[in-house]
Coordinates of C-alpha atoms in Angstrom, one line a residue:
M778 CA 224.1 149.7 281.7
K779 CA 223.4 154.2 281.9
K780 CA 224.6 156.5 279.0
I781 CA 223.2 160.3 278.9
S782 CA 221.6 160.9 275.6
D783 CA 220.4 164.5 275.1
K784 CA 220.8 165.3 278.4
V785 CA 217.9 162.2 279.0
L786 CA 219.9 160.0 281.0
I787 CA 218.7 156.4 280.1
K788 CA 219.2 153.2 281.4
Y789 CA 219.3 149.7 279.8
G790 CA 218.3 146.1 282.0
K791 CA 217.2 145.8 285.9
P792 CA 218.8 142.0 286.7
F793 CA 216.0 139.8 288.1
D794 CA 215.1 136.0 289.0
M795 CA 211.3 136.2 288.7
R796 CA 211.4 133.2 290.5
V797 CA 211.8 134.4 294.2
L798 CA 208.3 135.9 293.3
D799 CA 207.7 132.3 293.7
R800 CA 206.2 132.5 289.4
G801 CA 206.8 129.6 287.3
V802 CA 205.0 127.2 284.1
E803 CA 202.6 125.9 288.1
W804 CA 201.3 130.0 289.0
R805 CA 201.5 131.0 284.8
K806 CA 198.8 128.8 284.3
E807 CA 196.4 129.4 287.4
I808 CA 196.8 133.0 287.1
A809 CA 196.0 133.3 282.9
L810 CA 193.3 131.0 283.8
D811 CA 192.2 133.2 286.4
Q812 CA 192.5 136.3 283.8
K813 CA 190.5 134.3 281.1
H814 CA 187.6 133.8 283.8
L815 CA 187.3 137.4 284.0
A816 CA 187.5 138.5 280.6
D817 CA 184.4 135.9 280.4
R818 CA 182.8 137.7 283.2
M819 CA 183.3 141.7 281.1
K820 CA 182.5 140.4 278.6
G821 CA 178.8 142.8 278.5
N822 CA 180.2 145.9 280.0
L823 CA 182.1 146.0 276.1
N824 CA 182.8 149.4 274.7
R825 CA 183.6 149.7 270.7
L826 CA 186.9 151.4 269.7
D827 CA 187.0 152.8 266.1
A828 CA 190.5 154.7 266.4
C829 CA 193.9 155.0 268.6
P830 CA 193.0 156.7 271.5
I831 CA 195.8 158.2 271.8
C832 CA 196.2 160.1 268.3
D833 CA 192.7 159.6 267.3
R834 CA 193.3 157.6 264.0
A835 CA 191.4 155.6 262.3
E836 CA 194.0 153.4 260.7
V837 CA 194.2 150.2 262.2
S838 CA 195.2 145.9 262.1
T839 CA 194.4 143.2 264.5
Y840 CA 198.1 143.0 266.1
T841 CA 196.4 139.1 268.4
I842 CA 192.8 138.3 270.1
V843 CA 193.5 137.0 273.7
F844 CA 190.7 136.0 275.3
G845 CA 188.6 137.1 273.0
Y846 CA 189.4 140.8 272.8
P847 CA 190.7 142.2 270.2
Y848 CA 194.0 144.3 270.5
G849 CA 194.4 146.9 266.8
K850 CA 197.7 147.6 266.3
C851 CA 197.5 152.0 264.8
G852 CA 199.3 152.4 261.4
F853 CA 200.0 155.7 262.6
C854 CA 201.9 156.3 265.8
G855 CA 201.9 152.6 267.0
H856 CA 199.8 152.4 270.1
I857 CA 198.2 148.9 270.9
Y858 CA 194.8 149.2 272.8
C859 CA 191.6 146.8 272.9
Q860 CA 189.5 148.2 270.4
T861 CA 186.0 146.5 273.0
P862 CA 187.5 147.3 276.3
P863 CA 185.2 147.0 279.6
N864 CA 183.1 150.7 280.1
A865 CA 184.5 153.3 282.6
F866 CA 181.6 151.3 285.3
A867 CA 183.2 148.2 285.0
I868 CA 187.2 149.3 284.8
E869 CA 186.3 150.9 288.1
N870 CA 184.6 147.8 289.6
L871 CA 188.1 145.4 288.9
Y872 CA 190.3 148.1 291.0
R873 CA 187.5 147.9 294.0
S874 CA 187.8 145.1 296.9
D875 CA 184.8 145.3 297.9
S876 CA 183.9 143.8 293.4
L877 CA 182.5 140.4 292.3
L878 CA 184.4 141.6 289.5
K879 CA 187.8 142.9 291.1
S880 CA 190.9 142.3 289.2
A881 CA 192.2 138.8 289.7
Q882 CA 196.2 139.9 289.4
S883 CA 195.2 142.1 292.8
K884 CA 196.4 139.5 295.3
I885 CA 200.1 139.7 294.5
Y886 CA 200.4 142.5 295.8
L887 CA 198.4 141.6 299.5
D888 CA 201.2 138.9 300.4
E889 CA 203.0 139.6 303.6
N890 CA 206.2 137.7 302.3
L891 CA 205.7 138.7 298.7
F892 CA 205.8 142.3 300.1
L893 CA 208.8 142.9 300.9
K894 CA 210.5 140.4 298.1
R895 CA 208.2 142.9 296.1
L896 CA 210.1 146.8 297.5
E897 CA 213.6 145.0 297.8
N898 CA 214.1 143.7 294.6
I899 CA 211.6 146.2 292.3
A900 CA 210.7 149.2 294.4
R901 CA 213.2 150.8 295.4
P902 CA 215.7 150.4 292.5
K903 CA 212.1 152.1 290.7
V904 CA 212.5 154.8 293.0
N905 CA 216.8 154.8 293.0
F906 CA 216.6 155.5 289.6
V907 CA 214.4 158.7 289.6
Q908 CA 216.2 159.6 292.4
D909 CA 219.5 160.1 290.1
V910 CA 217.6 161.7 287.6
I911 CA 216.8 164.2 289.5
N912 CA 219.9 164.1 291.6
K913 CA 221.6 164.6 287.4
L914 CA 219.5 167.8 287.4
G915 CA 221.6 169.8 290.1
I916 CA 218.7 169.6 292.0
N917 CA 219.0 167.9 295.6
K918 CA 215.9 168.6 297.9
S919 CA 213.1 166.5 298.5
G920 CA 209.5 167.5 298.9
K921 CA 206.2 166.0 298.5
W922 CA 205.9 162.8 296.3
V923 CA 202.2 161.9 295.2
D924 CA 201.9 157.9 293.9
I925 CA 198.6 157.7 292.1
G926 CA 197.4 154.3 292.3
S927 CA 199.9 153.1 294.8
G928 CA 198.3 149.5 295.8
A929 CA 200.0 148.1 298.9
G930 CA 202.6 151.4 298.8
D931 CA 205.8 149.2 298.2
I932 CA 206.7 152.9 295.6
L933 CA 205.6 154.9 299.4
L934 CA 208.3 152.8 302.1
A935 CA 211.0 153.3 299.4
A936 CA 210.6 156.7 298.9
G937 CA 209.7 157.5 302.5
E938 CA 213.8 155.8 302.7
L939 CA 214.9 158.4 300.7
G940 CA 213.7 161.6 302.7
W941 CA 210.5 162.1 300.4
E942 CA 207.1 163.3 302.3
A943 CA 205.1 160.2 300.4
L944 CA 201.3 160.1 299.2
G945 CA 199.5 157.6 298.2
V946 CA 196.3 157.2 296.0
E947 CA 194.4 154.3 295.7
S948 CA 191.0 153.3 295.1
D949 CA 191.6 149.6 296.9
L950 CA 189.7 149.9 300.5
E951 CA 192.3 145.5 301.0
E952 CA 195.3 147.8 299.3
C953 CA 195.5 151.0 301.2
N954 CA 194.6 149.5 304.7
F955 CA 197.6 147.0 304.2
A956 CA 199.7 150.3 302.8
K957 CA 198.5 151.6 306.3
S958 CA 199.4 149.0 308.0
K959 CA 203.0 150.0 307.0
G960 CA 202.9 152.9 308.3
M961 CA 201.8 154.8 305.0
K962 CA 199.9 157.7 304.8
V963 CA 197.3 157.1 301.3
L964 CA 193.8 158.6 300.4
N965 CA 190.9 156.0 299.9
E966 CA 190.6 157.7 296.4
A967 CA 190.9 158.1 292.8
M968 CA 191.8 160.6 291.7
S969 CA 189.9 162.9 289.1
E970 CA 189.3 165.6 287.8
K971 CA 187.8 167.0 290.7
N972 CA 190.2 166.2 293.2
S973 CA 193.4 166.8 291.5
A974 CA 193.9 169.8 292.2
S975 CA 193.7 169.5 296.2
L976 CA 196.1 166.6 296.1
L977 CA 198.8 167.6 293.8
C978 CA 199.7 171.5 293.6
D979 CA 202.6 171.1 296.2
A980 CA 204.1 168.1 294.6
Q981 CA 207.5 167.9 293.2
V982 CA 206.9 164.1 292.4
V983 CA 203.8 162.6 290.5
S984 CA 204.4 158.7 290.2
L985 CA 202.3 156.4 288.3
F986 CA 203.5 153.2 288.2
N987 CA 201.2 150.8 286.0
V988 CA 198.3 152.5 286.2
L989 CA 198.4 154.6 282.5
E990 CA 198.4 151.5 280.5
H991 CA 194.7 150.7 282.3
L992 CA 192.9 153.7 282.0
P993 CA 190.2 154.2 279.3
D994 CA 191.5 157.0 278.6
P995 CA 195.5 158.5 279.7
K996 CA 195.6 161.4 277.7
G997 CA 192.8 163.1 279.5
F998 CA 194.6 161.4 282.6
L999 CA 198.1 163.2 282.0
A1000 CA 196.3 166.1 280.7
N1001 CA 194.4 166.7 284.0
I1002 CA 197.8 166.2 286.0
A1003 CA 199.9 168.9 283.9
S1004 CA 196.5 171.4 284.6
A1005 CA 196.7 170.8 288.7
L1006 CA 201.2 171.0 288.5
K1007 CA 202.5 174.1 288.7
E1008 CA 206.5 172.3 288.9
G1009 CA 208.5 168.9 289.4
F1010 CA 208.4 165.8 288.4
L1011 CA 205.8 162.8 286.1
V1012 CA 206.9 159.5 286.5
F1013 CA 205.0 156.8 284.6
E1014 CA 206.1 152.4 284.1
V1015 CA 204.4 151.0 281.4
P1016 CA 203.5 148.7 279.3
R1017 CA 205.5 149.0 275.9
H1018 CA 206.2 147.3 272.5
P1019 CA 208.0 146.7 270.2
S1020 CA 208.5 143.5 272.6
L1021 CA 209.6 140.2 273.1
S1022 CA 206.0 140.1 275.5
S1023 CA 204.5 141.4 272.3
L1024 CA 205.3 138.6 270.5
S1025 CA 205.0 136.4 273.6
A1026 CA 201.8 137.1 272.9
E1027 CA 200.7 136.7 269.8
L1028 CA 202.2 132.7 270.6
F1029 CA 200.3 132.1 273.4
P1030 CA 197.0 134.2 273.8
D1031 CA 195.5 132.2 276.3
M1032 CA 199.0 132.0 278.8
A1033 CA 198.1 136.3 279.0
C1034 CA 198.6 137.5 282.1
R1035 CA 200.6 140.3 282.2
H1036 CA 201.9 142.4 279.4
I1037 CA 198.9 142.5 276.2
Y1038 CA 195.8 141.0 278.6
P1039 CA 192.2 141.6 279.1
P1040 CA 189.8 143.2 281.0
D1041 CA 193.1 144.7 283.4
H1042 CA 195.4 146.2 280.5
L1043 CA 194.5 148.1 277.6
H1044 CA 197.5 149.6 276.3
I1045 CA 200.8 149.1 275.0
F1046 CA 203.0 152.7 273.8
S1047 CA 205.0 152.6 271.8
E1048 CA 207.8 155.4 271.8
N1049 CA 205.8 157.3 269.3
S1050 CA 202.5 157.2 271.8
I1051 CA 204.3 157.4 275.2
D1052 CA 205.8 160.8 272.7
A1053 CA 201.9 161.8 271.6
L1054 CA 201.5 161.7 275.3
L1055 CA 203.9 164.3 276.8
K1056 CA 203.6 166.6 273.6
E1057 CA 201.6 169.0 274.4
T1058 CA 201.0 168.5 279.0
G1059 CA 204.8 170.9 279.1
F1060 CA 206.8 168.0 279.8
N1061 CA 210.2 167.6 278.9
V1062 CA 211.9 163.0 279.2
V1063 CA 215.3 164.1 282.1
G1064 CA 215.0 159.9 281.2
K1065 CA 214.7 156.3 280.3
W1066 CA 215.0 153.1 281.7
Y1067 CA 214.0 150.3 280.0
F1068 CA 213.7 146.7 281.5
G1069 CA 211.2 143.4 281.6
Q1070 CA 210.9 139.8 281.8
D1071 CA 209.6 138.9 278.5
F1072 CA 212.3 136.2 278.3
F1073 CA 210.9 134.7 282.0
D1074 CA 207.6 135.3 280.0
L1075 CA 208.2 133.7 277.3
I1076 CA 209.2 130.1 278.2
C1077 CA 206.8 130.6 281.1
S1078 CA 204.1 130.7 278.9
A1079 CA 205.8 128.3 276.0
G1080 CA 206.1 125.8 279.3
A1081 CA 202.5 126.4 280.2
N1082 CA 200.8 126.0 276.3
Q1083 CA 202.4 122.7 276.9
G1084 CA 201.6 121.7 279.8
L1085 CA 204.7 121.0 281.2
G1086 CA 205.6 119.8 284.3
P1087 CA 208.4 119.9 287.0
N1088 CA 211.2 119.6 284.6
S1089 CA 215.8 120.1 285.2
V1090 CA 216.1 121.3 281.7
W1091 CA 213.5 124.8 282.4
S1092 CA 214.9 125.7 285.6
A1093 CA 218.4 125.5 284.3
I1094 CA 217.1 127.6 281.4
A1095 CA 215.0 130.0 283.6
G1096 CA 218.0 130.3 285.6
I1097 CA 220.2 132.1 282.8
A1098 CA 217.0 134.9 281.7
P1099 CA 218.0 137.8 283.7
Q1100 CA 221.1 137.5 281.7
I1101 CA 219.3 136.1 278.0
Q1102 CA 217.2 139.6 279.6
Q1103 CA 219.5 142.1 279.8
V1104 CA 220.7 141.6 275.6
I1105 CA 216.8 141.8 274.8
D1106 CA 216.8 145.4 276.9
D1107 CA 220.0 146.7 275.5
Q1108 CA 218.3 145.4 271.8
G1109 CA 215.8 147.9 272.8
L1110 CA 213.0 144.9 272.9
S1111 CA 212.5 144.9 276.5
D1112 CA 208.4 145.6 277.1
S1113 CA 208.6 147.9 280.2
I1114 CA 209.9 151.4 280.1
L1115 CA 209.7 153.9 283.5
V1116 CA 209.7 157.7 282.4
V1117 CA 210.1 160.5 283.9
A1118 CA 209.7 164.0 282.7
Q1119 CA 210.2 167.5 284.0
Y1120 CA 207.3 170.1 284.0
G1121 CA 207.7 172.7 281.7
G1122 CA 205.1 173.9 280.5
D1123 CA 203.8 177.8 281.9
K1124 CA 200.5 178.4 284.4

């Protein structure tokens, strides 16, 4: 469902059966255990946050504890954040292919068969939405699209199909090489204050799909992007709260492997914390897409928590998950949001 509100294109729902990606109860048990082991190994490299990293307020209450990591909820902006995040060195090692502390999630993206499924069911719909927003504004040209944290390159491929000059920036060498094998142009580096101006000065679109939640300072990162851009669009997808997946993390913290889970996800964003991120950077929101996999997340976590094996009733319920998810999305309780913002600042 789409609607236009105050010149913002808003969309709810993205029908998708997660079983296409071989997800289920057994997968949840395996990946959650991998995630717990990684979280345990990181506990010697943690910092402590005493204030919200978005609004800098110290009004915080514990929302949930996952694998021994407390997640606080800001009493002012509603942002949920890991109160004991890994230090900068440890975070860097999560996303390096030669690291012993590499993220347990990385293996998901380098499977050839899953790549094609993700391209068709995830990347193309997202890039098409961005294009719809840009077209609605009467801008019918394409130019340079820089995808930061480009991973296996599915977004780059989808953007290129629409005529964009797609460039990826990826710190993981293995993922970088995988994308290059698909013909994508990717730089094996991490974007920083030192290289942002050269990477982004002529970009029309800068995208960060599932990136900001991994960064210790998402506010500073976006400010750095804004200072490098001359004009164009910022696109980012982040996990959001309130959502059914947030409740799932409260109910089944030992089954965490998406949404609220350490040491990867350090932030879960509220509408207010997103607004605060964009407030002083000169970006105006022109598109929002609310979607998620909350219901499937919930039944997988519940099944894994109870040691559920193959079950015809579970399978039948999983089969109608997309329809149930649409209701959740329509009610504003989805676990993800994709934001398109146009740069409107003056240099």
